Amino acid sequence: MSAMTEAEPRILTLDVLRGVAVMGILAMNIIAFAMPFQAYQNYLAFGGDDATDLWAWILSTIFVDGKMRAMFSLLFGASMLLVIHRADAAGGNGKRVHVRRMLWLLVFGLIHFFFIWMGDILVGYALVGLVAFLFRRKTAKQLLKWSMIFFGVGLLLFGLMFGSLYAFELAANAPGAPQEQVQQWQELEKEMGRPTPEKLEQDIARHQGSYAGIVGHKLREETFQPLVMTLMFGPETLALMLLGMWGLRSGFLTGDWKAARYKGIAIWNIAIGTVAFAVIAWLVIRSGHSVGASMALPMGVGVIFRPIMMLGYAALIILLVKKLGANGPAFSRIAATGRAAFTNYLGTSILMTLLFYGYGAGLYGTLDRAQIYLVVPVMWALMLLWSKPWLERYRYGPLEWLWRTLARGGRQPMRKQLAAAPAE
């Protein structure tokens, strides 16, 4: 007997890219799982006292930081457009399906932030996804134009926020700076990038404490944090979603372009991105990992180069899929990981918090930057091991099925039906 195929055909390149993205995101999120959140942005905020840690920071800054989140956002936009079109083509109401999906995603995101982990991106995806819906009928050329416009808005926003922060830092550290300005900067520095030993002890104690204590702190002290992060990263996220819609509509993400074109984008974009982020890392090191430079350069200037490098990664992966096909064990497992990306994303948060927080193994604040990265391939292996066999039996990952059931207002079929054996 052989399993029946799903009614909606899969696009292999999207699944593989999504699998790479959800795995790659952990390579940066691992810092925020295991250390005080300031360490994510500032190398010297926690630990960072040997060459191994420094090289871990340099390599992640150049090759990972922001690029996998950008790819995940790109693919969210492409998948969103695909769901809307398929709902309309099947005689349904694409708008209603989309709005219900985003509202339920918002619920999942709020649960994720307050009751699992503070580094949620789902709230932002849900809210920005409602805006991205307005662009669903734009042509590929129009989508690309609007994407560039919103990248410009994101660059302006980050420039105002982090550029002014950096300027304030330089002014406060200049000879003869007013004492009041110096004190204001020192207080700001403690909050954003260089917490005092007392602040670090409080943070570590809280995360090594009880589940109720961690959740209670977020409910009391970080009530509006998901909204603040959405407003901060919203323009860039919208730009990436529209770029994903362009990628689907233009054929870039579906592998329809010629191999030579993908090869050129992969070589040039990755090269440009590598040089740009190497310079950014060098400038941050040269500044002594100042708080202003650590935020203004990777996050602000990075708005220009993140999508460039991310598209280079995407082109390289698509080219490999086109050349090697879907039959290899690596691609088939990565594609399955991508098909269950929602489950893998939230499942990673659950497992990592159990590993690092006090109601689990309590490793929070006990490992240095280089040691933390040893956890990443173990989690990747878990994603790759469970996703493929699960999807050989079931149509969706567990949380994908729940999201689909809630969004469509009715229980969706889960187990794959088996075709009857042919008569002899």
PDB file of N, CA, C and O in Angstrom, residues 158-221:
ATOM      1  N   PHE A 158      15.341  52.729  12.453  1.00  0.00           N
ATOM      2  CA  PHE A 158      16.502  52.266  13.204  1.00  0.00           C
ATOM      3  C   PHE A 158      17.572  53.353  13.281  1.00  0.00           C
ATOM      4  O   PHE A 158      18.282  53.476  14.285  1.00  0.00           O
ATOM      5  N   GLY A 159      17.705  54.123  12.196  1.00  0.00           N
ATOM      6  CA  GLY A 159      18.681  55.207  12.195  1.00  0.00           C
ATOM      7  C   GLY A 159      18.368  56.234  13.257  1.00  0.00           C
ATOM      8  O   GLY A 159      19.259  56.716  13.976  1.00  0.00           O
ATOM      9  N   LEU A 160      17.091  56.592  13.373  1.00  0.00           N
ATOM     10  CA  LEU A 160      16.693  57.562  14.392  1.00  0.00           C
ATOM     11  C   LEU A 160      16.890  57.006  15.796  1.00  0.00           C
ATOM     12  O   LEU A 160      17.392  57.696  16.689  1.00  0.00           O
ATOM     13  N   MET A 161      16.491  55.736  15.995  1.00  0.00           N
ATOM     14  CA  MET A 161      16.583  55.146  17.339  1.00  0.00           C
ATOM     15  C   MET A 161      18.031  54.894  17.738  1.00  0.00           C
ATOM     16  O   MET A 161      18.508  55.388  18.757  1.00  0.00           O
ATOM     17  N   PHE A 162      18.721  54.106  16.933  1.00  0.00           N
ATOM     18  CA  PHE A 162      20.050  53.657  17.327  1.00  0.00           C
ATOM     19  C   PHE A 162      21.138  54.659  16.962  1.00  0.00           C
ATOM     20  O   PHE A 162      22.175  54.730  17.629  1.00  0.00           O
ATOM     21  N   GLY A 163      20.898  55.438  15.904  1.00  0.00           N
ATOM     22  CA  GLY A 163      21.856  56.491  15.573  1.00  0.00           C
ATOM     23  C   GLY A 163      21.901  57.548  16.663  1.00  0.00           C
ATOM     24  O   GLY A 163      22.977  58.006  17.070  1.00  0.00           O
ATOM     25  N   SER A 164      20.714  57.929  17.155  1.00  0.00           N
ATOM     26  CA  SER A 164      20.675  58.915  18.236  1.00  0.00           C
ATOM     27  C   SER A 164      21.264  58.337  19.528  1.00  0.00           C
ATOM     28  O   SER A 164      21.915  59.053  20.298  1.00  0.00           O
ATOM     29  N   LEU A 165      21.059  57.037  19.744  1.00  0.00           N
ATOM     30  CA  LEU A 165      21.654  56.382  20.913  1.00  0.00           C
ATOM     31  C   LEU A 165      23.179  56.433  20.840  1.00  0.00           C
ATOM     32  O   LEU A 165      23.853  56.764  21.827  1.00  0.00           O
ATOM     33  N   TYR A 166      23.716  56.121  19.660  1.00  0.00           N
ATOM     34  CA  TYR A 166      25.166  56.133  19.467  1.00  0.00           C
ATOM     35  C   TYR A 166      25.711  57.552  19.622  1.00  0.00           C
ATOM     36  O   TYR A 166      26.764  57.773  20.250  1.00  0.00           O
ATOM     37  N   ALA A 167      24.994  58.523  19.063  1.00  0.00           N
ATOM     38  CA  ALA A 167      25.428  59.916  19.182  1.00  0.00           C
ATOM     39  C   ALA A 167      25.429  60.367  20.644  1.00  0.00           C
ATOM     40  O   ALA A 167      26.333  61.085  21.088  1.00  0.00           O
ATOM     41  N   PHE A 168      24.409  59.928  21.394  1.00  0.00           N
ATOM     42  CA  PHE A 168      24.335  60.271  22.814  1.00  0.00           C
ATOM     43  C   PHE A 168      25.505  59.659  23.568  1.00  0.00           C
ATOM     44  O   PHE A 168      26.114  60.299  24.441  1.00  0.00           O
ATOM     45  N   GLU A 169      25.854  58.409  23.212  1.00  0.00           N
ATOM     46  CA  GLU A 169      26.988  57.751  23.859  1.00  0.00           C
ATOM     47  C   GLU A 169      28.284  58.499  23.582  1.00  0.00           C
ATOM     48  O   GLU A 169      29.088  58.742  24.496  1.00  0.00           O
ATOM     49  N   LEU A 170      28.509  58.890  22.333  1.00  0.00           N
ATOM     50  CA  LEU A 170      29.737  59.612  21.973  1.00  0.00           C
ATOM     51  C   LEU A 170      29.803  60.957  22.694  1.00  0.00           C
ATOM     52  O   LEU A 170      30.871  61.359  23.184  1.00  0.00           O
ATOM     53  N   ALA A 171      28.649  61.636  22.770  1.00  0.00           N
ATOM     54  CA  ALA A 171      28.623  62.935  23.447  1.00  0.00           C
ATOM     55  C   ALA A 171      28.896  62.783  24.940  1.00  0.00           C
ATOM     56  O   ALA A 171      29.627  63.587  25.540  1.00  0.00           O
ATOM     57  N   ALA A 172      28.319  61.755  25.551  1.00  0.00           N
ATOM     58  CA  ALA A 172      28.498  61.545  26.993  1.00  0.00           C
ATOM     59  C   ALA A 172      29.923  61.150  27.343  1.00  0.00           C
ATOM     60  O   ALA A 172      30.399  61.416  28.452  1.00  0.00           O
ATOM     61  N   ASN A 173      30.618  60.496  26.389  1.00  0.00           N
ATOM     62  CA  ASN A 173      31.991  60.053  26.640  1.00  0.00           C
ATOM     63  C   ASN A 173      33.034  61.052  26.155  1.00  0.00           C
ATOM     64  O   ASN A 173      34.234  60.814  26.289  1.00  0.00           O
ATOM     65  N   ALA A 174      32.580  62.149  25.578  1.00  0.00           N
ATOM     66  CA  ALA A 174      33.508  63.167  25.088  1.00  0.00           C
ATOM     67  C   ALA A 174      34.120  63.935  26.259  1.00  0.00           C
ATOM     68  O   ALA A 174      33.489  64.091  27.313  1.00  0.00           O
ATOM     69  N   PRO A 175      35.361  64.432  26.101  1.00  0.00           N
ATOM     70  CA  PRO A 175      35.980  65.234  27.171  1.00  0.00           C
ATOM     71  C   PRO A 175      35.128  66.463  27.494  1.00  0.00           C
ATOM     72  O   PRO A 175      34.629  67.139  26.593  1.00  0.00           O
ATOM     73  N   GLY A 176      34.941  66.709  28.776  1.00  0.00           N
ATOM     74  CA  GLY A 176      34.196  67.875  29.199  1.00  0.00           C
ATOM     75  C   GLY A 176      32.694  67.736  29.128  1.00  0.00           C
ATOM     76  O   GLY A 176      31.961  68.730  29.246  1.00  0.00           O
ATOM     77  N   ALA A 177      32.187  66.497  28.922  1.00  0.00           N
ATOM     78  CA  ALA A 177      30.733  66.301  28.862  1.00  0.00           C
ATOM     79  C   ALA A 177      30.104  66.658  30.202  1.00  0.00           C
ATOM     80  O   ALA A 177      30.685  66.375  31.263  1.00  0.00           O
ATOM     81  N   PRO A 178      28.914  67.286  30.193  1.00  0.00           N
ATOM     82  CA  PRO A 178      28.235  67.628  31.445  1.00  0.00           C
ATOM     83  C   PRO A 178      28.007  66.388  32.304  1.00  0.00           C
ATOM     84  O   PRO A 178      27.661  65.316  31.786  1.00  0.00           O
ATOM     85  N   GLN A 179      28.168  66.524  33.605  1.00  0.00           N
ATOM     86  CA  GLN A 179      28.042  65.396  34.513  1.00  0.00           C
ATOM     87  C   GLN A 179      26.657  64.773  34.450  1.00  0.00           C
ATOM     88  O   GLN A 179      26.495  63.554  34.539  1.00  0.00           O
ATOM     89  N   GLU A 180      25.639  65.628  34.279  1.00  0.00           N
ATOM     90  CA  GLU A 180      24.268  65.107  34.191  1.00  0.00           C
ATOM     91  C   GLU A 180      24.101  64.211  32.972  1.00  0.00           C
ATOM     92  O   GLU A 180      23.468  63.155  33.045  1.00  0.00           O
ATOM     93  N   GLN A 181      24.692  64.609  31.842  1.00  0.00           N
ATOM     94  CA  GLN A 181      24.623  63.797  30.627  1.00  0.00           C
ATOM     95  C   GLN A 181      25.364  62.481  30.807  1.00  0.00           C
ATOM     96  O   GLN A 181      24.898  61.429  30.363  1.00  0.00           O
ATOM     97  N   VAL A 182      26.507  62.539  31.468  1.00  0.00           N
ATOM     98  CA  VAL A 182      27.291  61.318  31.729  1.00  0.00           C
ATOM     99  C   VAL A 182      26.478  60.347  32.573  1.00  0.00           C
ATOM    100  O   VAL A 182      26.424  59.137  32.294  1.00  0.00           O
ATOM    101  N   GLN A 183      25.836  60.864  33.616  1.00  0.00           N
ATOM    102  CA  GLN A 183      25.039  60.004  34.493  1.00  0.00           C
ATOM    103  C   GLN A 183      23.837  59.405  33.760  1.00  0.00           C
ATOM    104  O   GLN A 183      23.505  58.234  33.951  1.00  0.00           O
ATOM    105  N   GLN A 184      23.199  60.221  32.924  1.00  0.00           N
ATOM    106  CA  GLN A 184      22.067  59.720  32.143  1.00  0.00           C
ATOM    107  C   GLN A 184      22.508  58.576  31.237  1.00  0.00           C
ATOM    108  O   GLN A 184      21.813  57.562  31.113  1.00  0.00           O
ATOM    109  N   TRP A 185      23.669  58.736  30.595  1.00  0.00           N
ATOM    110  CA  TRP A 185      24.147  57.677  29.716  1.00  0.00           C
ATOM    111  C   TRP A 185      24.504  56.421  30.509  1.00  0.00           C
ATOM    112  O   TRP A 185      24.190  55.301  30.078  1.00  0.00           O
ATOM    113  N   GLN A 186      25.130  56.589  31.648  1.00  0.00           N
ATOM    114  CA  GLN A 186      25.512  55.424  32.447  1.00  0.00           C
ATOM    115  C   GLN A 186      24.294  54.607  32.867  1.00  0.00           C
ATOM    116  O   GLN A 186      24.336  53.372  32.878  1.00  0.00           O
ATOM    117  N   GLU A 187      23.215  55.285  33.212  1.00  0.00           N
ATOM    118  CA  GLU A 187      21.981  54.577  33.571  1.00  0.00           C
ATOM    119  C   GLU A 187      21.391  53.860  32.365  1.00  0.00           C
ATOM    120  O   GLU A 187      20.928  52.717  32.471  1.00  0.00           O
ATOM    121  N   LEU A 188      21.409  54.528  31.221  1.00  0.00           N
ATOM    122  CA  LEU A 188      20.883  53.922  29.999  1.00  0.00           C
ATOM    123  C   LEU A 188      21.724  52.728  29.579  1.00  0.00           C
ATOM    124  O   LEU A 188      21.204  51.684  29.154  1.00  0.00           O
ATOM    125  N   GLU A 189      23.029  52.859  29.733  1.00  0.00           N
ATOM    126  CA  GLU A 189      23.957  51.792  29.374  1.00  0.00           C
ATOM    127  C   GLU A 189      23.706  50.540  30.209  1.00  0.00           C
ATOM    128  O   GLU A 189      23.767  49.416  29.697  1.00  0.00           O
ATOM    129  N   LYS A 190      23.403  50.731  31.501  1.00  0.00           N
ATOM    130  CA  LYS A 190      23.122  49.593  32.375  1.00  0.00           C
ATOM    131  C   LYS A 190      21.886  48.821  31.929  1.00  0.00           C
ATOM    132  O   LYS A 190      21.814  47.599  32.055  1.00  0.00           O
ATOM    133  N   GLU A 191      20.899  49.535  31.417  1.00  0.00           N
ATOM    134  CA  GLU A 191      19.659  48.897  30.994  1.00  0.00           C
ATOM    135  C   GLU A 191      19.806  48.187  29.652  1.00  0.00           C
ATOM    136  O   GLU A 191      19.245  47.115  29.434  1.00  0.00           O
ATOM    137  N   MET A 192      20.557  48.783  28.736  1.00  0.00           N
ATOM    138  CA  MET A 192      20.530  48.320  27.343  1.00  0.00           C
ATOM    139  C   MET A 192      21.698  47.424  26.955  1.00  0.00           C
ATOM    140  O   MET A 192      21.573  46.647  26.008  1.00  0.00           O
ATOM    141  N   GLY A 193      22.827  47.526  27.648  1.00  0.00           N
ATOM    142  CA  GLY A 193      23.937  46.731  27.155  1.00  0.00           C
ATOM    143  C   GLY A 193      24.991  46.334  28.158  1.00  0.00           C
ATOM    144  O   GLY A 193      25.716  45.371  27.935  1.00  0.00           O
ATOM    145  N   ARG A 194      25.123  47.062  29.258  1.00  0.00           N
ATOM    146  CA  ARG A 194      26.156  46.732  30.235  1.00  0.00           C
ATOM    147  C   ARG A 194      25.546  46.677  31.631  1.00  0.00           C
ATOM    148  O   ARG A 194      25.778  47.548  32.456  1.00  0.00           O
ATOM    149  N   PRO A 195      24.724  45.668  31.897  1.00  0.00           N
ATOM    150  CA  PRO A 195      24.088  45.596  33.221  1.00  0.00           C
ATOM    151  C   PRO A 195      25.126  45.451  34.323  1.00  0.00           C
ATOM    152  O   PRO A 195      26.179  44.843  34.138  1.00  0.00           O
ATOM    153  N   THR A 196      24.815  45.996  35.482  1.00  0.00           N
ATOM    154  CA  THR A 196      25.704  45.886  36.638  1.00  0.00           C
ATOM    155  C   THR A 196      25.708  44.450  37.146  1.00  0.00           C
ATOM    156  O   THR A 196      24.791  43.667  36.848  1.00  0.00           O
ATOM    157  N   PRO A 197      26.729  44.072  37.924  1.00  0.00           N
ATOM    158  CA  PRO A 197      26.730  42.718  38.507  1.00  0.00           C
ATOM    159  C   PRO A 197      25.456  42.422  39.295  1.00  0.00           C
ATOM    160  O   PRO A 197      24.964  41.291  39.283  1.00  0.00           O
ATOM    161  N   GLU A 198      24.914  43.443  39.979  1.00  0.00           N
ATOM    162  CA  GLU A 198      23.687  43.245  40.738  1.00  0.00           C
ATOM    163  C   GLU A 198      22.510  42.928  39.816  1.00  0.00           C
ATOM    164  O   GLU A 198      21.695  42.042  40.111  1.00  0.00           O
ATOM    165  N   LYS A 199      22.438  43.661  38.687  1.00  0.00           N
ATOM    166  CA  LYS A 199      21.365  43.417  37.719  1.00  0.00           C
ATOM    167  C   LYS A 199      21.485  42.019  37.114  1.00  0.00           C
ATOM    168  O   LYS A 199      20.488  41.315  36.923  1.00  0.00           O
ATOM    169  N   LEU A 200      22.714  41.611  36.825  1.00  0.00           N
ATOM    170  CA  LEU A 200      22.929  40.273  36.273  1.00  0.00           C
ATOM    171  C   LEU A 200      22.523  39.207  37.279  1.00  0.00           C
ATOM    172  O   LEU A 200      21.887  38.204  36.914  1.00  0.00           O
ATOM    173  N   GLU A 201      22.877  39.404  38.516  1.00  0.00           N
ATOM    174  CA  GLU A 201      22.507  38.438  39.558  1.00  0.00           C
ATOM    175  C   GLU A 201      20.993  38.328  39.688  1.00  0.00           C
ATOM    176  O   GLU A 201      20.448  37.227  39.845  1.00  0.00           O
ATOM    177  N   GLN A 202      20.304  39.459  39.625  1.00  0.00           N
ATOM    178  CA  GLN A 202      18.842  39.448  39.706  1.00  0.00           C
ATOM    179  C   GLN A 202      18.238  38.691  38.529  1.00  0.00           C
ATOM    180  O   GLN A 202      17.308  37.891  38.695  1.00  0.00           O
ATOM    181  N   ASP A 203      18.770  38.951  37.325  1.00  0.00           N
ATOM    182  CA  ASP A 203      18.249  38.290  36.124  1.00  0.00           C
ATOM    183  C   ASP A 203      18.469  36.781  36.190  1.00  0.00           C
ATOM    184  O   ASP A 203      17.567  35.996  35.884  1.00  0.00           O
ATOM    185  N   ILE A 204      19.670  36.385  36.568  1.00  0.00           N
ATOM    186  CA  ILE A 204      19.984  34.956  36.647  1.00  0.00           C
ATOM    187  C   ILE A 204      19.145  34.280  37.722  1.00  0.00           C
ATOM    188  O   ILE A 204      18.601  33.183  37.518  1.00  0.00           O
ATOM    189  N   ALA A 205      19.006  34.940  38.857  1.00  0.00           N
ATOM    190  CA  ALA A 205      18.198  34.362  39.941  1.00  0.00           C
ATOM    191  C   ALA A 205      16.745  34.181  39.507  1.00  0.00           C
ATOM    192  O   ALA A 205      16.114  33.167  39.833  1.00  0.00           O
ATOM    193  N   ARG A 206      16.210  35.148  38.782  1.00  0.00           N
ATOM    194  CA  ARG A 206      14.826  35.037  38.324  1.00  0.00           C
ATOM    195  C   ARG A 206      14.663  33.874  37.365  1.00  0.00           C
ATOM    196  O   ARG A 206      13.724  33.084  37.474  1.00  0.00           O
ATOM    197  N   HIS A 207      15.585  33.746  36.396  1.00  0.00           N
ATOM    198  CA  HIS A 207      15.452  32.682  35.407  1.00  0.00           C
ATOM    199  C   HIS A 207      15.813  31.305  35.953  1.00  0.00           C
ATOM    200  O   HIS A 207      15.421  30.292  35.373  1.00  0.00           O
ATOM    201  N   GLN A 208      16.544  31.284  37.039  1.00  0.00           N
ATOM    202  CA  GLN A 208      16.807  30.005  37.693  1.00  0.00           C
ATOM    203  C   GLN A 208      15.797  29.728  38.801  1.00  0.00           C
ATOM    204  O   GLN A 208      15.911  28.733  39.510  1.00  0.00           O
ATOM    205  N   GLY A 209      14.810  30.585  38.898  1.00  0.00           N
ATOM    206  CA  GLY A 209      13.776  30.415  39.912  1.00  0.00           C
ATOM    207  C   GLY A 209      12.588  29.636  39.385  1.00  0.00           C
ATOM    208  O   GLY A 209      12.695  28.838  38.451  1.00  0.00           O
ATOM    209  N   SER A 210      11.431  29.907  39.956  1.00  0.00           N
ATOM    210  CA  SER A 210      10.237  29.125  39.634  1.00  0.00           C
ATOM    211  C   SER A 210       9.586  29.594  38.337  1.00  0.00           C
ATOM    212  O   SER A 210       9.797  30.731  37.881  1.00  0.00           O
ATOM    213  N   TYR A 211       8.770  28.716  37.772  1.00  0.00           N
ATOM    214  CA  TYR A 211       8.004  29.068  36.572  1.00  0.00           C
ATOM    215  C   TYR A 211       7.069  30.231  36.871  1.00  0.00           C
ATOM    216  O   TYR A 211       6.960  31.178  36.073  1.00  0.00           O
ATOM    217  N   ALA A 212       6.410  30.200  38.006  1.00  0.00           N
ATOM    218  CA  ALA A 212       5.483  31.269  38.380  1.00  0.00           C
ATOM    219  C   ALA A 212       6.201  32.610  38.488  1.00  0.00           C
ATOM    220  O   ALA A 212       5.657  33.651  38.093  1.00  0.00           O
ATOM    221  N   GLY A 213       7.417  32.598  38.985  1.00  0.00           N
ATOM    222  CA  GLY A 213       8.179  33.834  39.109  1.00  0.00           C
ATOM    223  C   GLY A 213       8.542  34.428  37.758  1.00  0.00           C
ATOM    224  O   GLY A 213       8.467  35.654  37.566  1.00  0.00           O
ATOM    225  N   ILE A 214       8.925  33.564  36.812  1.00  0.00           N
ATOM    226  CA  ILE A 214       9.292  34.035  35.473  1.00  0.00           C
ATOM    227  C   ILE A 214       8.074  34.599  34.758  1.00  0.00           C
ATOM    228  O   ILE A 214       8.113  35.692  34.177  1.00  0.00           O
ATOM    229  N   VAL A 215       6.971  33.863  34.789  1.00  0.00           N
ATOM    230  CA  VAL A 215       5.747  34.313  34.128  1.00  0.00           C
ATOM    231  C   VAL A 215       5.225  35.589  34.784  1.00  0.00           C
ATOM    232  O   VAL A 215       4.825  36.542  34.101  1.00  0.00           O
ATOM    233  N   GLY A 216       5.231  35.621  36.113  1.00  0.00           N
ATOM    234  CA  GLY A 216       4.743  36.792  36.824  1.00  0.00           C
ATOM    235  C   GLY A 216       5.525  38.050  36.471  1.00  0.00           C
ATOM    236  O   GLY A 216       4.940  39.130  36.313  1.00  0.00           O
ATOM    237  N   HIS A 217       6.830  37.925  36.328  1.00  0.00           N
ATOM    238  CA  HIS A 217       7.658  39.076  35.956  1.00  0.00           C
ATOM    239  C   HIS A 217       7.253  39.605  34.578  1.00  0.00           C
ATOM    240  O   HIS A 217       7.134  40.824  34.390  1.00  0.00           O
ATOM    241  N   LYS A 218       7.051  38.698  33.639  1.00  0.00           N
ATOM    242  CA  LYS A 218       6.660  39.142  32.291  1.00  0.00           C
ATOM    243  C   LYS A 218       5.287  39.795  32.295  1.00  0.00           C
ATOM    244  O   LYS A 218       5.066  40.807  31.616  1.00  0.00           O
ATOM    245  N   LEU A 219       4.362  39.231  33.039  1.00  0.00           N
ATOM    246  CA  LEU A 219       3.017  39.808  33.097  1.00  0.00           C
ATOM    247  C   LEU A 219       3.027  41.193  33.747  1.00  0.00           C
ATOM    248  O   LEU A 219       2.285  42.085  33.322  1.00  0.00           O
ATOM    249  N   ARG A 220       3.882  41.375  34.749  1.00  0.00           N
ATOM    250  CA  ARG A 220       3.927  42.657  35.464  1.00  0.00           C
ATOM    251  C   ARG A 220       4.804  43.681  34.764  1.00  0.00           C
ATOM    252  O   ARG A 220       4.404  44.825  34.570  1.00  0.00           O
ATOM    253  N   GLU A 221       6.016  43.270  34.360  1.00  0.00           N
ATOM    254  CA  GLU A 221       7.024  44.215  33.906  1.00  0.00           C
ATOM    255  C   GLU A 221       7.143  44.324  32.391  1.00  0.00           C
ATOM    256  O   GLU A 221       7.711  45.297  31.892  1.00  0.00           O
TER     257      GLU A 221
END
